[in-house]
Short mmCIF file of C-alpha atoms and ligand atoms in Angstrom, two decimals:
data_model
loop_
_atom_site.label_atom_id
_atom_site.label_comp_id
_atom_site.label_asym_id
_atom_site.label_seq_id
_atom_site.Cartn_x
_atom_site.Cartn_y
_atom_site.Cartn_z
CA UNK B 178 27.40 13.86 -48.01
CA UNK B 179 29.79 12.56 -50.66
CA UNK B 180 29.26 13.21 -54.44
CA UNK B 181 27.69 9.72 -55.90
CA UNK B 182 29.44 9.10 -59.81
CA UNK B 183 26.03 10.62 -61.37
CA UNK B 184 27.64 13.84 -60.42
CA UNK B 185 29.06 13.99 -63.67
CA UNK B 186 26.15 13.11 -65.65
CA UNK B 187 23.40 15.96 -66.51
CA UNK B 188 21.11 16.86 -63.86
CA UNK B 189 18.03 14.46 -64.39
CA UNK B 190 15.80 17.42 -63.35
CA UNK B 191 16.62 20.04 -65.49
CA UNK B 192 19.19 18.33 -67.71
CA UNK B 193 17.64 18.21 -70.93
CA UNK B 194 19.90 20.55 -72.73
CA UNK B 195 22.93 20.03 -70.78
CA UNK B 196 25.71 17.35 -72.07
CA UNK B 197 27.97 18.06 -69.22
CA UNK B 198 27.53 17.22 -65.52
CA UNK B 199 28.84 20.57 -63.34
CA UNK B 200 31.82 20.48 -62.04
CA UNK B 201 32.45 19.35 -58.38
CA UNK B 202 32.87 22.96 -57.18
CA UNK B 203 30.09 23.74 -58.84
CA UNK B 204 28.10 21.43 -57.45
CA UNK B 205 29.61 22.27 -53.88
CA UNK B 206 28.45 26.37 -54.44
CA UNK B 207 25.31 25.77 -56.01
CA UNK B 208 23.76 22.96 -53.50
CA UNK B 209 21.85 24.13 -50.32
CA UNK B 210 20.74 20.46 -49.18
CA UNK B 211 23.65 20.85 -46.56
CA UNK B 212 21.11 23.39 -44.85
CA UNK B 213 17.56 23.29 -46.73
CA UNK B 214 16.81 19.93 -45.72
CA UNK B 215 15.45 21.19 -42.52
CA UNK B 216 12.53 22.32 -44.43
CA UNK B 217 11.32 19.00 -45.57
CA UNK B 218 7.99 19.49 -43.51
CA UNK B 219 7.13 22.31 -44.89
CA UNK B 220 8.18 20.92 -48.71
CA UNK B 221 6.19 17.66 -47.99
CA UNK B 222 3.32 19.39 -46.84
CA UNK B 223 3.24 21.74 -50.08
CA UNK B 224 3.36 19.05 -52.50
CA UNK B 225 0.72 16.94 -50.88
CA UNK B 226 -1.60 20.44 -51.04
CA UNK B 227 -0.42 20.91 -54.48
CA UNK B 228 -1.05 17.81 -55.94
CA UNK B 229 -4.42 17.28 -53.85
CA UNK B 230 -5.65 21.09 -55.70
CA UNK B 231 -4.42 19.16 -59.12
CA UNK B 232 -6.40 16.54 -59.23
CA UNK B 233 -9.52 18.49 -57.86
CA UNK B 234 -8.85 20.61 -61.01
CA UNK B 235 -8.73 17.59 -63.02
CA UNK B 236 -5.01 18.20 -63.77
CA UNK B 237 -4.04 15.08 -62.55
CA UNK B 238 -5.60 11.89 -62.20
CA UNK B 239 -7.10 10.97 -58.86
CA UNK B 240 -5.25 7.78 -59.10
CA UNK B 241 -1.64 9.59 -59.72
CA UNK B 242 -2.42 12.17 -56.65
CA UNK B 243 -3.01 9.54 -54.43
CA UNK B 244 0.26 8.07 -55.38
CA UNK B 245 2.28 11.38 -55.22
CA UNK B 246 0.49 11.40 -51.33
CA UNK B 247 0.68 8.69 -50.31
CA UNK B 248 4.68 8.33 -51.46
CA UNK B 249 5.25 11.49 -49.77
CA UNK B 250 4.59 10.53 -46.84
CA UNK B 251 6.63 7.26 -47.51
CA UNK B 252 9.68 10.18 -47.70
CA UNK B 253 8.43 11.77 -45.00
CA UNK B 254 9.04 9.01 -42.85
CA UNK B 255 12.13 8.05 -44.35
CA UNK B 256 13.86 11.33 -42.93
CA UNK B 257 12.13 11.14 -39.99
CA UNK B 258 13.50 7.91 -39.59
CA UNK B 259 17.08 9.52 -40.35
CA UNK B 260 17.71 6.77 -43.43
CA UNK B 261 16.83 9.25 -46.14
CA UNK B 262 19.74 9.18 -48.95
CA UNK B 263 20.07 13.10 -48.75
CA UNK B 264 22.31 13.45 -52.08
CA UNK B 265 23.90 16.49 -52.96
CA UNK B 266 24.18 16.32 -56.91
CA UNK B 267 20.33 16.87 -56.15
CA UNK B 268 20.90 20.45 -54.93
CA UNK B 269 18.16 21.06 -52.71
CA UNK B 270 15.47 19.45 -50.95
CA UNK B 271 13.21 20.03 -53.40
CA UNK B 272 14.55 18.00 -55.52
CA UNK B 273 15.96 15.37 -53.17
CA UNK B 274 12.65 14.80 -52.27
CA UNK B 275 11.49 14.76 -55.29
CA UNK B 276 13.81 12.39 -56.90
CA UNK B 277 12.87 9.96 -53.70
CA UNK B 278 9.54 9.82 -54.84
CA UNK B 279 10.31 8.62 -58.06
CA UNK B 280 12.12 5.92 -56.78
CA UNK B 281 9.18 5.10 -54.55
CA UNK B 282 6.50 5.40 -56.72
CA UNK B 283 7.95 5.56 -60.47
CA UNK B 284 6.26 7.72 -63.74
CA UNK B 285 3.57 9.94 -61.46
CA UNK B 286 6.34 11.28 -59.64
CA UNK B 287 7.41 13.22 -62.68
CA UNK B 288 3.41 14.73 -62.99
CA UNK B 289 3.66 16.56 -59.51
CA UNK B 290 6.23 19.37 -60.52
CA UNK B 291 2.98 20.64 -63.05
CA UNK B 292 2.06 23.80 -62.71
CA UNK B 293 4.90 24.79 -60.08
CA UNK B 294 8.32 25.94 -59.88
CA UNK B 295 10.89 25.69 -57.31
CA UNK B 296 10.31 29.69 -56.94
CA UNK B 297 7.17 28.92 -55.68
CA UNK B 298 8.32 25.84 -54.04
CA UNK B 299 10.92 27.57 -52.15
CA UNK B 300 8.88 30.78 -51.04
CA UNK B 301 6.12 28.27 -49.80
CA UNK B 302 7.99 25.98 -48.11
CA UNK B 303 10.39 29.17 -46.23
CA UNK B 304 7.54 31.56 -45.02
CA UNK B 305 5.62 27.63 -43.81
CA UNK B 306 8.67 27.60 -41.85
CA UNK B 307 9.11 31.45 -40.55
CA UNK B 308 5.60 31.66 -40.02
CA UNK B 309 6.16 28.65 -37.45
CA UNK B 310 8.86 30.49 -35.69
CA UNK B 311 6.80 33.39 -34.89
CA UNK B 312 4.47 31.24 -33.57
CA UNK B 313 7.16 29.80 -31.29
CA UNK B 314 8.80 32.87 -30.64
CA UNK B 315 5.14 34.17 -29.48
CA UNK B 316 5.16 31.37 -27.07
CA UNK B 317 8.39 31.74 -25.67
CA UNK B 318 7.84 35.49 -25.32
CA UNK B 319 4.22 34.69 -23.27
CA UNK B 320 5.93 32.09 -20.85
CA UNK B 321 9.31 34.94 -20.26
CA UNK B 322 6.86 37.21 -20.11
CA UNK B 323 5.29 35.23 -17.23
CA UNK B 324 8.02 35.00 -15.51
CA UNK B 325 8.67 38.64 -14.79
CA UNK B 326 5.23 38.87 -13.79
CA UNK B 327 5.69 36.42 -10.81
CA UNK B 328 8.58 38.42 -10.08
CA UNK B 329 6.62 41.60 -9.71
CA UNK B 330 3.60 39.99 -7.94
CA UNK B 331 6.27 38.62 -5.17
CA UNK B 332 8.11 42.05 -5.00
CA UNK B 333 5.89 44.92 -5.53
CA UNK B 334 6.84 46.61 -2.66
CA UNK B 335 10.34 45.63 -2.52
CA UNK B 336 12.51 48.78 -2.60
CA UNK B 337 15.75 48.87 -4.99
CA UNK B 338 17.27 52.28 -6.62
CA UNK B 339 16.28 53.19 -9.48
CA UNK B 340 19.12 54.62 -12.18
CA UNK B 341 19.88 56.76 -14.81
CA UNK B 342 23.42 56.69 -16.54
CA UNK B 343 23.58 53.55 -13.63
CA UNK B 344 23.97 56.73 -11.34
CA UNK B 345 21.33 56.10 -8.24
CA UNK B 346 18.48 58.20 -9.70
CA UNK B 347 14.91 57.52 -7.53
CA UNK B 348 14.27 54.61 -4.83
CA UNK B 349 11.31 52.32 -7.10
CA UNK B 350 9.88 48.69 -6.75
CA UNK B 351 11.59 45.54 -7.76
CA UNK B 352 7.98 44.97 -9.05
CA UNK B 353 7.85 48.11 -11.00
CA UNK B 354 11.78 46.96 -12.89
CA UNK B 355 10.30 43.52 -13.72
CA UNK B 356 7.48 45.20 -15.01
CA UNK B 357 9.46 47.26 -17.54
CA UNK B 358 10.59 44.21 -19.17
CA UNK B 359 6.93 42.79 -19.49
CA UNK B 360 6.31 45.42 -21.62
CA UNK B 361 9.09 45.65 -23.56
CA UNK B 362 8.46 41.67 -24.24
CA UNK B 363 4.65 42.34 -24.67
CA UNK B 364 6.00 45.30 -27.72
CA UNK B 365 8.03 42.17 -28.90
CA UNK B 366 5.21 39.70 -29.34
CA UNK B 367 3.00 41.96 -30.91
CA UNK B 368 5.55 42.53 -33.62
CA UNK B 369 6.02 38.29 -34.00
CA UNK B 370 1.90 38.82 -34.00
CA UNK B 371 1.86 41.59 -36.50
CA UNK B 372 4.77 39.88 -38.96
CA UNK B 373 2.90 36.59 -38.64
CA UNK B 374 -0.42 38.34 -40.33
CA UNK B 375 1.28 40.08 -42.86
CA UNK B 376 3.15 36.84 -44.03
CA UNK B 377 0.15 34.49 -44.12
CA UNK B 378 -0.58 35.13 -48.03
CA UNK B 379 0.90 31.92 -50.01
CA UNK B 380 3.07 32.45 -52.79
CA UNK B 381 2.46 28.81 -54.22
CA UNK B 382 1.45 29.15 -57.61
CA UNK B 383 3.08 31.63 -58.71
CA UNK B 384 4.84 29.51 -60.86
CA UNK B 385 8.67 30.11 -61.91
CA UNK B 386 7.33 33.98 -62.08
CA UNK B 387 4.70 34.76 -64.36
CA UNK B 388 2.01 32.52 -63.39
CA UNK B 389 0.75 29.24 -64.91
CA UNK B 390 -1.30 28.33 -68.20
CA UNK B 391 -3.26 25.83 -65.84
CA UNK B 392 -6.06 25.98 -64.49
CA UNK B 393 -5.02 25.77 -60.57
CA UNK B 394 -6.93 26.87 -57.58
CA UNK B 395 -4.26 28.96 -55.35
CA UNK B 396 -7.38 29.63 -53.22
CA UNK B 397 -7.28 26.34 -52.29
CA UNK B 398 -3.78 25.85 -51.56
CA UNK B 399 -3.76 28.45 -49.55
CA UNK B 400 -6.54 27.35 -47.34
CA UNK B 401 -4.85 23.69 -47.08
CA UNK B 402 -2.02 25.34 -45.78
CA UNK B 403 -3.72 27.63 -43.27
CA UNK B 404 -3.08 30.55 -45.01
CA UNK B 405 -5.15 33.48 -45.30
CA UNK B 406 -5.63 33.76 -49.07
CA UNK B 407 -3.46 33.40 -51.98
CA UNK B 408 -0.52 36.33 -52.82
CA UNK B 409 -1.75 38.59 -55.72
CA UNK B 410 1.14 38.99 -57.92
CA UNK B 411 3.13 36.42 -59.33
CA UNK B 412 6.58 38.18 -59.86
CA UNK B 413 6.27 39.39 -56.32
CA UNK B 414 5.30 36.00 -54.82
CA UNK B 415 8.84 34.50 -56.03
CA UNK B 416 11.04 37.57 -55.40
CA UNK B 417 9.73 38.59 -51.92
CA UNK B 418 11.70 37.55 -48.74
CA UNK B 419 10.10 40.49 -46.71
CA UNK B 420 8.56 37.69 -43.98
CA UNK B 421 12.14 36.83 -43.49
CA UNK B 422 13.25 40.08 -43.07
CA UNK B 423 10.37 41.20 -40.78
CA UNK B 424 10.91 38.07 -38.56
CA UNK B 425 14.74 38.84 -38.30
CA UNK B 426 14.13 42.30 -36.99
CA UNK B 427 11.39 41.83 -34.83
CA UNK B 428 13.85 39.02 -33.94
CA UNK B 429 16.72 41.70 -33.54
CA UNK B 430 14.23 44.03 -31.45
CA UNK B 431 13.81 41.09 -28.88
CA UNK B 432 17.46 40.53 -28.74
CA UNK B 433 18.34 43.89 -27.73
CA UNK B 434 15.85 43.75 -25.36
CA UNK B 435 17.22 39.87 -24.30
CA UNK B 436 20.95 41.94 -24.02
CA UNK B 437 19.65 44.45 -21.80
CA UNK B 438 18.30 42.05 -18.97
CA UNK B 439 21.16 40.11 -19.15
CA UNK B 440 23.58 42.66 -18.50
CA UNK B 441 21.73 43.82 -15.62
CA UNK B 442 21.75 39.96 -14.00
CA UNK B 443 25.35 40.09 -14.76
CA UNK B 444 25.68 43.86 -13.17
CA UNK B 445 23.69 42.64 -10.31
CA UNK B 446 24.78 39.47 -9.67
CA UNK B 447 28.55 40.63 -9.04
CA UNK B 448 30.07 41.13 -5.68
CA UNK B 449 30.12 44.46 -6.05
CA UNK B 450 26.22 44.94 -6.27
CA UNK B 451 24.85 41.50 -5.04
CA UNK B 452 21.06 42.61 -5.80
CA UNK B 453 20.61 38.98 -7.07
CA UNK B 454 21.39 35.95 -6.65
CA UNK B 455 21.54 33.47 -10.06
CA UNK B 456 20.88 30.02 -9.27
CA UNK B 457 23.78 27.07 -10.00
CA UNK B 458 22.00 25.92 -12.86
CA UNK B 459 22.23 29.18 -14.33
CA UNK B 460 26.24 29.56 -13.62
CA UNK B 461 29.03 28.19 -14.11
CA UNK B 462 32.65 27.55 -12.19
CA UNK B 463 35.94 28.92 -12.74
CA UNK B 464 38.44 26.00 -13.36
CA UNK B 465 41.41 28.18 -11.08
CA UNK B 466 39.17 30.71 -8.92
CA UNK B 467 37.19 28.33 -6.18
CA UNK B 468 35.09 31.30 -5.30
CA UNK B 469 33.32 32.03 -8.15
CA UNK B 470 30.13 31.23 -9.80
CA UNK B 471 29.82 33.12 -13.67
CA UNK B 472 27.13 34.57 -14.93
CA UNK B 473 27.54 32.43 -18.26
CA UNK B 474 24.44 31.99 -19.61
CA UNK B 475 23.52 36.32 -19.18
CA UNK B 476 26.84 36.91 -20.89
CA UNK B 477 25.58 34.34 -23.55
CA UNK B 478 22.41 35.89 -23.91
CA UNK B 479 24.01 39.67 -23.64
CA UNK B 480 26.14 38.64 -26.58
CA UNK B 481 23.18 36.66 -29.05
CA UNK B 482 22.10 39.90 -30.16
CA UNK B 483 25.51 40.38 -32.35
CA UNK B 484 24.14 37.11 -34.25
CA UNK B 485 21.06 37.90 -34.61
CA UNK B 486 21.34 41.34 -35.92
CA UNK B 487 24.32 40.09 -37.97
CA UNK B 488 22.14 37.53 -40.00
CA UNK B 489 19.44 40.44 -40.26
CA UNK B 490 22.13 42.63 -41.76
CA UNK B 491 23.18 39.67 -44.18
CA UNK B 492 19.35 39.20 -45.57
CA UNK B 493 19.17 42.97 -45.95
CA UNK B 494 22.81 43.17 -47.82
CA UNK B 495 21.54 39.81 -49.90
CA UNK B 496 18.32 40.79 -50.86
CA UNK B 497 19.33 45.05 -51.89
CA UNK B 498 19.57 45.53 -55.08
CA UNK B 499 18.17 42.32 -56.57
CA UNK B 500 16.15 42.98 -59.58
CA UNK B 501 12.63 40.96 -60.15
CA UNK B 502 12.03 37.93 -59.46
CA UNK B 503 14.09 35.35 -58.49
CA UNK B 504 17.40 35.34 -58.19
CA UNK B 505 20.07 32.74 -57.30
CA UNK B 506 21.56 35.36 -53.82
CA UNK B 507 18.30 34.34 -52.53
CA UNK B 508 19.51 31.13 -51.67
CA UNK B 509 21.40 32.42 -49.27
CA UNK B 510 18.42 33.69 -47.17
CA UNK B 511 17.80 30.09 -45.21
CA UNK B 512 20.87 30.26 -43.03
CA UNK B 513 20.88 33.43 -41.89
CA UNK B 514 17.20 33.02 -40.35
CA UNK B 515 18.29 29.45 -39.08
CA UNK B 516 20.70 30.50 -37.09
CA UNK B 517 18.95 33.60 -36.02
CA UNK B 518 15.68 31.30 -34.86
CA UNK B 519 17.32 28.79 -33.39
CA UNK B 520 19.68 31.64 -31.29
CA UNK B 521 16.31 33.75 -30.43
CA UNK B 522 14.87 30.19 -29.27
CA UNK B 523 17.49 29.24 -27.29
CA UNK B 524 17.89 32.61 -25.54
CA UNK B 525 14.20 33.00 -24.62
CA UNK B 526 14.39 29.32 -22.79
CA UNK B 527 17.58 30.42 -21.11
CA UNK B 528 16.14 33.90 -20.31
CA UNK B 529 12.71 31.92 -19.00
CA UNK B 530 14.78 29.89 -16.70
CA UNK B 531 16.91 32.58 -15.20
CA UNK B 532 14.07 34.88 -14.37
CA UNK B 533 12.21 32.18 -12.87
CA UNK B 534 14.89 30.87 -10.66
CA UNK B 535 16.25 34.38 -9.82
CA UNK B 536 16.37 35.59 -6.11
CA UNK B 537 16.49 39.50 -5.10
CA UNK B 538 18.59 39.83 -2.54
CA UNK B 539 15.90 41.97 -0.64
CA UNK B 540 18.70 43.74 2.56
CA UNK B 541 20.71 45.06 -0.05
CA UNK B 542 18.26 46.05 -2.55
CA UNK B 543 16.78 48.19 0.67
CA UNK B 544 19.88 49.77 1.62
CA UNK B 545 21.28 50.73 -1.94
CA UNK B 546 17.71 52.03 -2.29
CA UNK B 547 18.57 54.58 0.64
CA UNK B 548 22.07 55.41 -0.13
CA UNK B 549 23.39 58.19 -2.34
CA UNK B 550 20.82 60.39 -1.92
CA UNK B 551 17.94 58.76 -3.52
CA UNK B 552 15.52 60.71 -2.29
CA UNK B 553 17.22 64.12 -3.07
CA UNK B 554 13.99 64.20 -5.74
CA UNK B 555 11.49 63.88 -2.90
CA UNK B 556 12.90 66.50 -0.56
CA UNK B 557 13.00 68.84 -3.46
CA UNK B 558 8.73 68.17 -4.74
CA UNK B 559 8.58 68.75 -0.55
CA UNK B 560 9.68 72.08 -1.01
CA UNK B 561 7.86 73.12 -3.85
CA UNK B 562 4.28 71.53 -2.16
CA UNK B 563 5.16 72.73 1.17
CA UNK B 564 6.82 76.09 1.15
CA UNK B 565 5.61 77.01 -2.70
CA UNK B 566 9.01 77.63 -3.83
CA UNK B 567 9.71 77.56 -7.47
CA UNK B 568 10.95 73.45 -8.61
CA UNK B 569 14.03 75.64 -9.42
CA UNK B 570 14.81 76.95 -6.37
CA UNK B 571 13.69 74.03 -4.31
CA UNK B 572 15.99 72.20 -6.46
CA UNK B 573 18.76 74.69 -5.72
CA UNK B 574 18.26 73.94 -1.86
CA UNK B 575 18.47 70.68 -2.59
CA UNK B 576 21.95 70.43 -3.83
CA UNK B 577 22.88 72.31 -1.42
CA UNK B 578 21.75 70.09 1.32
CA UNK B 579 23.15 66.97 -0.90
CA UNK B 580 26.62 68.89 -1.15
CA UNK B 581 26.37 69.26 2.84
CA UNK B 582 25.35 65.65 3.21
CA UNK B 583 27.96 64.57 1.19
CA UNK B 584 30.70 67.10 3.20
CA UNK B 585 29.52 65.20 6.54
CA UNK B 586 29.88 61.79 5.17
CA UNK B 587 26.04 60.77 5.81
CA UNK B 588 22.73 60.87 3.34
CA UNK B 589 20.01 63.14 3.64
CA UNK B 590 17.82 61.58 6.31
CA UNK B 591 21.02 61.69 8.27
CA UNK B 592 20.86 65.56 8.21
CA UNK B 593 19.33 67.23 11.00
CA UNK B 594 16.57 69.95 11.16
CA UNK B 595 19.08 72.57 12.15
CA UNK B 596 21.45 71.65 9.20
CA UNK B 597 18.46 71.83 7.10
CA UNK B 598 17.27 75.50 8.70
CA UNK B 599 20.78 76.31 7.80
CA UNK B 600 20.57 76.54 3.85
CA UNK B 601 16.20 77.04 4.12
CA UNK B 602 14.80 78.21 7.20
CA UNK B 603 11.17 77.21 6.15
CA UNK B 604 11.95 73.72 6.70
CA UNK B 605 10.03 72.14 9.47
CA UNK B 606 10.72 67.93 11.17
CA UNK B 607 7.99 66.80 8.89
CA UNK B 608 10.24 66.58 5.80
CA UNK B 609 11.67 63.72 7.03
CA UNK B 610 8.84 61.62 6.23
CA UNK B 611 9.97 62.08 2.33
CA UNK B 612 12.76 61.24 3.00
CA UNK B 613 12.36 57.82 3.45
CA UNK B 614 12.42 55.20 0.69
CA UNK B 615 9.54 53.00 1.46
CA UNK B 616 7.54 57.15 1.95
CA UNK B 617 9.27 57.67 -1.48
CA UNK B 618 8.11 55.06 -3.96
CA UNK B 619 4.34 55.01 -1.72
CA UNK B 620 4.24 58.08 -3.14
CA UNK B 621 4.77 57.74 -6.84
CA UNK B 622 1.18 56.92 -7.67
CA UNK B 623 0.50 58.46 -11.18
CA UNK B 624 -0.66 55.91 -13.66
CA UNK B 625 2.20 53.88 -14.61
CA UNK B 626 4.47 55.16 -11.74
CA UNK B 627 6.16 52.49 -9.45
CA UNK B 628 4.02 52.98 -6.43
CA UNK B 629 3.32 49.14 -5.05
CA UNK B 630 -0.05 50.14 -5.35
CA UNK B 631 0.52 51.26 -9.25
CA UNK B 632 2.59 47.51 -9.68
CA UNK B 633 -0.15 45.53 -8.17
CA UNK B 634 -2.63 47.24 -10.59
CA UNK B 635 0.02 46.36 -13.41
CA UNK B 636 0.54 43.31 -12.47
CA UNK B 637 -3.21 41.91 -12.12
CA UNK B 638 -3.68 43.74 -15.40
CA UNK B 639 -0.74 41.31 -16.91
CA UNK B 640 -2.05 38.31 -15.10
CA UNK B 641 -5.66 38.58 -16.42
CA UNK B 642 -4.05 39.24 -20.29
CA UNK B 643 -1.68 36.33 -19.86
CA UNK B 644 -4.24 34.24 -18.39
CA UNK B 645 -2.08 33.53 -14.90
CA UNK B 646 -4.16 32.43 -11.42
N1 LIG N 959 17.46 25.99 -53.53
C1 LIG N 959 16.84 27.12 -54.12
C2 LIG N 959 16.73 28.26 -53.09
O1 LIG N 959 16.88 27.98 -51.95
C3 LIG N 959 15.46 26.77 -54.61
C4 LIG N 959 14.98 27.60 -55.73
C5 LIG N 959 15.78 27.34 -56.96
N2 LIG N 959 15.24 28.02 -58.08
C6 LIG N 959 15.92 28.17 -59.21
N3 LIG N 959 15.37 28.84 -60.16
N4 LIG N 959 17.13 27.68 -59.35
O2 LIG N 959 16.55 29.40 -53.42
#
């Protein structure tokens, strides 16, 4: 975008008491076309609701409304088409669009900026926009959170270790793990669900701050634009940006959770563990080492929640501090949430498509499952049922029997009875029936636990709320 010669002259929006044109820096700090043009939907679709609710009022004539329309959508074609003049002495698309219009359709043009600002314009046209993210961040959340559920329907039983401080903890269900990250999806969604309500109020007509002297009807603006009803103050209708902020941290939220998936795949998708196995689309090659296949796209989506909590960080730093109403900083808002949509976008496709193609590597989930004493837990609730010890005692015994275990080189089921006698002479053959994985996680049955009988509950339960045969 190159500065045409009218840079120099006043601006022919708000030029009226200005003899100079700015100067090129100027121009180059103060112009957010570069970035604000990709709200030209949203812009076009509040000026063709505004002007509409004028001439209902009798503000303007029917005959100039239908021209303001009617050219807008002439514009809206035009960029659509990619041959719209974006100009930056124009500063924004408000005004680029605007200005378009007058070229289109001559003296009306001038009529639709009545009763408006671009405070109002702006907060319109940005929460139009965020409040279409979180309606495609809710769908990219429901189709992720699909995915995991066909992962937990296929591997309910499946046995894997379970960990704490990624020390083997407790053998559970591949189905139970993918579960976890259902819910911690399903948490995310309702947040996108919850911002989405609380932003559906529309600041248009507010005015620059205060209002206007006409006599609008922000009911029905708001209505045309699929909002729920109108804001109720007019200072805080131009100075709020809280729908931005609310959509960057739930945003931030599902990022985190995004990181901590991803650096499981890429924990479990190394040599060294081998619990999964990504598909080729999913990976890539090393350009020296033949043998490998990277897990770029987890590392990718490990690392997208350092951008997204960066821009939420940047709103939050913009916006403290600014008195009421508007403020110039506030500019500075659209970035921040572009790049932090179009990252959360990106990563819940990628995430969508590595979950789906995934493939548990089912021997080796098994046999980590049994190793390093998994079912140390299970022996120990055996002693307490069985013999009545005390759960500190029993657990006592238990370590003991670990410690032995360990000393012989073998894992508890390994142990025999006489070992066992050996540290607690109550112990009879049939503890080795705990002490077997598939015994172990059969077991688990409280509500929410990862029995396969608990997962199957949990995952019909999913598949009936996310409407899955
Ligand atoms: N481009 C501006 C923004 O993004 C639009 C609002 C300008 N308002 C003003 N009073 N200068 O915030």
């Amino acid at each position: 975008m190159s500065a045409s010669p009218d840079t120099k002259a006043a601006n022919q929006m708000w030029g009226g008491r200005f003899a100079e044109g700015p100067d090129a820096i100027m121009t180059a700090i103060n112009a957010s076309i570069g970035f604000d043009k990709r709200l030209y939907a949203q812009d076009i679709a509040g000026s063709r609701a505004h002007a509409a609710m004028l001439a209902a009022q009798g503000i303007l004539s029917n005959k100039d409304a239908e021209a303001i329309g009617e050219g807008l959508l002439t514009v809206l074609s035009e960029i659509e088409g990619g041959n719209f003049p974006f100009r930056v002495e124009l500063e924004d698309i408000h005004m680029n669009v605007e200005a378009r219009l007058k070229e289109i359709i001559g003296e009306p043009a001038g009529r639709l900026h009545t009763a408006r600002s671009r405070n109002d314009q702006v907060a319109v046209d940005f929460r139009l926009w965020v409040r279409a993210q979180c309606d495609a961040a809710i769908d990219g959340l429901t189709a992720l959170m699909a995915a995991f559920v066909r992962q937990a329907e296929a591997g309910a039983d499946w046995v894997m270790p379970g960990f704490t401080h990624l020390q083997t903890a407790q053998p559970v269900t591949w189905g139970h793990h993918m579960l976890a990250y259902v819910e911690m999806f399903a948490r995310d969604r309702s947040r996108f669900e919850d911002a989405r309500r609380r932003m559906n109020e529309c600041p248009l007509g507010a005015a620059a701050l205060a209002g206007t002297s006409f006599p609008i009807d922000r009911h029905a603006t708001a209505a045309a634009l699929g909002f729920d009803r109108p804001t109720a103050n007019s200072l805080d209708s131009v100075s709020d940006r809280d729908f931005a902020l609310e959509f960057l941290s739930a945003s931030s939220i599902c990022a985190m959770h995004l990181s901590r998936f991803a650096e499981e795949l890429v924990i479990w998708s190394s040599a060294q563990f081998r619990f999964v196995r990504l598909s080729d689309r999913w990976t890539t090659g090393s350009s020296i080492m033949p043998q490998k296949k990277n897990p770029d796209a987890a590392e990718l989506l490990r690392a997208k929640l350092g951008r997204i909590l960066g821009a939420t960080v940047a709103l939050f730093t913009i916006m403290k501090g600014l008195p009421l109403t508007y403020s110039k900083d506030m500019q500075e808002d659209k970035e921040q949430v572009f790049d932090a949509a179009d990252s959360l976008m990106l990563g819940l496709a990628a995430m969508t498509g590595m979950v789906g193609d995934m493939n548990a590597n089912r021997p080796v989930l098994a046999q980590a499952a049994a190793s390093g004493f998994s079912t140390a837990t299970d022996l120990a609730d055996w002693l307490v049922r069985e013999l009545g010890l005390p759960f500190r005692d029993a657990h006592h015994v238990t370590g003991t029997l670990v410690a032995m275990a360990e000393g012989k080189g073998c894992d508890l089921p390994d142990l025999s009875l006489s070992d066992m006698q050996s540290v607690h002479a109550g112990i009879r053959a049939d503890v080795f029936d705990v002490l077997g994985v598939e015994n172990s996680v059969r077991s688990r049955r409280s509500y929410g636990g990862t029995a396969p009988d608990q997962v199957r509950a949990q995952v019909a339960r999913w598949k009936g709320l996310l409407g899955l045969s």
